Amino acid sequence: MSPEHGTKPANKAPTEPLKKVDLNNASLAELTTLPTVGDAEAKRIIAHRPYKSKGELVTKAGLPEGVYHAVKHKVELQAQRQTAPRK
């Protein structure tokens, strides 16, 4: 039996997203789990949806290059889901 048997790997920091965050559908809370993205940046991301490319975070949403480089490997793009109109 190996000495490692029964040991667990170290947990990631709680602020690290476990999966990629979808720019076109993520909630405000999901977006703020990304590094260097606070409420203001998350609101800008939401306001400028939909995105066709990750680079539009800079060109369309006006986020700084540093924010883009911090999150580009942690985000993905899916088709924007349609929501039912609120009554």
Coordinates of C-alpha atoms in Angstrom, one line a residue:
M1 CA 0.0 0.0 0.0
S2 CA 1.3 3.4 -0.8
P3 CA 1.8 6.1 1.9
E4 CA -0.4 8.5 0.0
H5 CA -3.5 6.1 0.3
G6 CA -6.3 7.9 2.0
T7 CA -5.0 11.5 1.7
K8 CA -7.0 14.1 -0.1
P9 CA -5.5 16.7 -2.4
A10 CA -5.5 20.3 -1.1
N11 CA -8.7 22.3 -1.8
K12 CA -8.6 25.3 -4.1
A13 CA -9.3 28.7 -2.6
P14 CA -13.0 29.3 -2.3
T15 CA -12.9 32.3 -4.7
E16 CA -11.6 30.2 -7.6
P17 CA -14.4 29.2 -10.0
L18 CA -14.6 25.4 -10.3
K19 CA -15.7 25.6 -13.9
K20 CA -15.5 28.2 -16.6
V21 CA -17.8 31.1 -16.3
D22 CA -20.1 31.8 -19.3
L23 CA -19.9 35.5 -20.2
N24 CA -23.3 35.5 -21.9
N25 CA -25.3 33.8 -19.2
A26 CA -23.5 34.0 -15.8
S27 CA -25.1 35.9 -12.9
L28 CA -23.6 38.8 -11.1
A29 CA -22.5 36.5 -8.3
E30 CA -20.9 34.1 -10.7
L31 CA -19.0 36.8 -12.6
T32 CA -17.6 38.2 -9.3
T33 CA -15.9 34.8 -8.6
L34 CA -13.4 35.7 -11.4
P35 CA -10.1 37.2 -10.3
T36 CA -10.0 41.0 -10.4
V37 CA -13.8 41.2 -11.3
G38 CA -15.8 43.2 -8.8
D39 CA -19.4 44.3 -8.8
A40 CA -18.7 47.2 -11.2
E41 CA -16.9 45.1 -13.8
A42 CA -19.5 42.3 -13.5
K43 CA -22.3 44.9 -14.1
R44 CA -20.5 46.2 -17.2
I45 CA -20.1 42.6 -18.5
I46 CA -23.8 42.0 -18.1
A47 CA -24.8 45.3 -19.6
H48 CA -22.9 44.7 -22.9
R49 CA -24.1 41.2 -23.6
P50 CA -24.1 39.2 -25.9
Y51 CA -20.4 38.6 -26.6
K52 CA -19.1 36.9 -29.7
S53 CA -15.5 36.7 -28.5
K54 CA -13.6 37.0 -25.2
G55 CA -11.7 40.0 -26.6
E56 CA -15.0 42.0 -26.5
L57 CA -14.6 42.3 -22.8
V58 CA -12.1 45.0 -23.6
T59 CA -13.5 46.5 -26.9
K60 CA -17.3 46.3 -26.0
A61 CA -17.5 46.3 -22.2
G62 CA -14.5 48.6 -21.7
L63 CA -12.7 46.4 -19.2
P64 CA -9.0 47.1 -18.7
E65 CA -6.5 44.8 -20.5
G66 CA -5.2 43.5 -17.1
V67 CA -8.7 42.3 -16.1
Y68 CA -9.1 40.6 -19.5
H69 CA -5.7 38.8 -19.2
A70 CA -6.6 37.6 -15.6
V71 CA -9.9 36.1 -16.7
K72 CA -9.5 35.0 -20.4
H73 CA -8.7 31.4 -19.4
K74 CA -11.5 31.2 -16.9
V75 CA -14.4 32.2 -19.1
E76 CA -16.3 30.7 -22.0
L77 CA -18.9 31.8 -24.5
Q78 CA -22.2 30.1 -25.0
A79 CA -25.3 31.3 -26.8
Q80 CA -27.3 33.7 -24.7
R81 CA -30.4 32.1 -23.2
Q82 CA -33.7 33.8 -23.7
T83 CA -35.5 34.6 -20.5
A84 CA -39.2 35.0 -20.1
P85 CA -40.4 38.6 -19.9
R86 CA -41.2 39.7 -16.3
K87 CA -44.7 40.7 -15.6

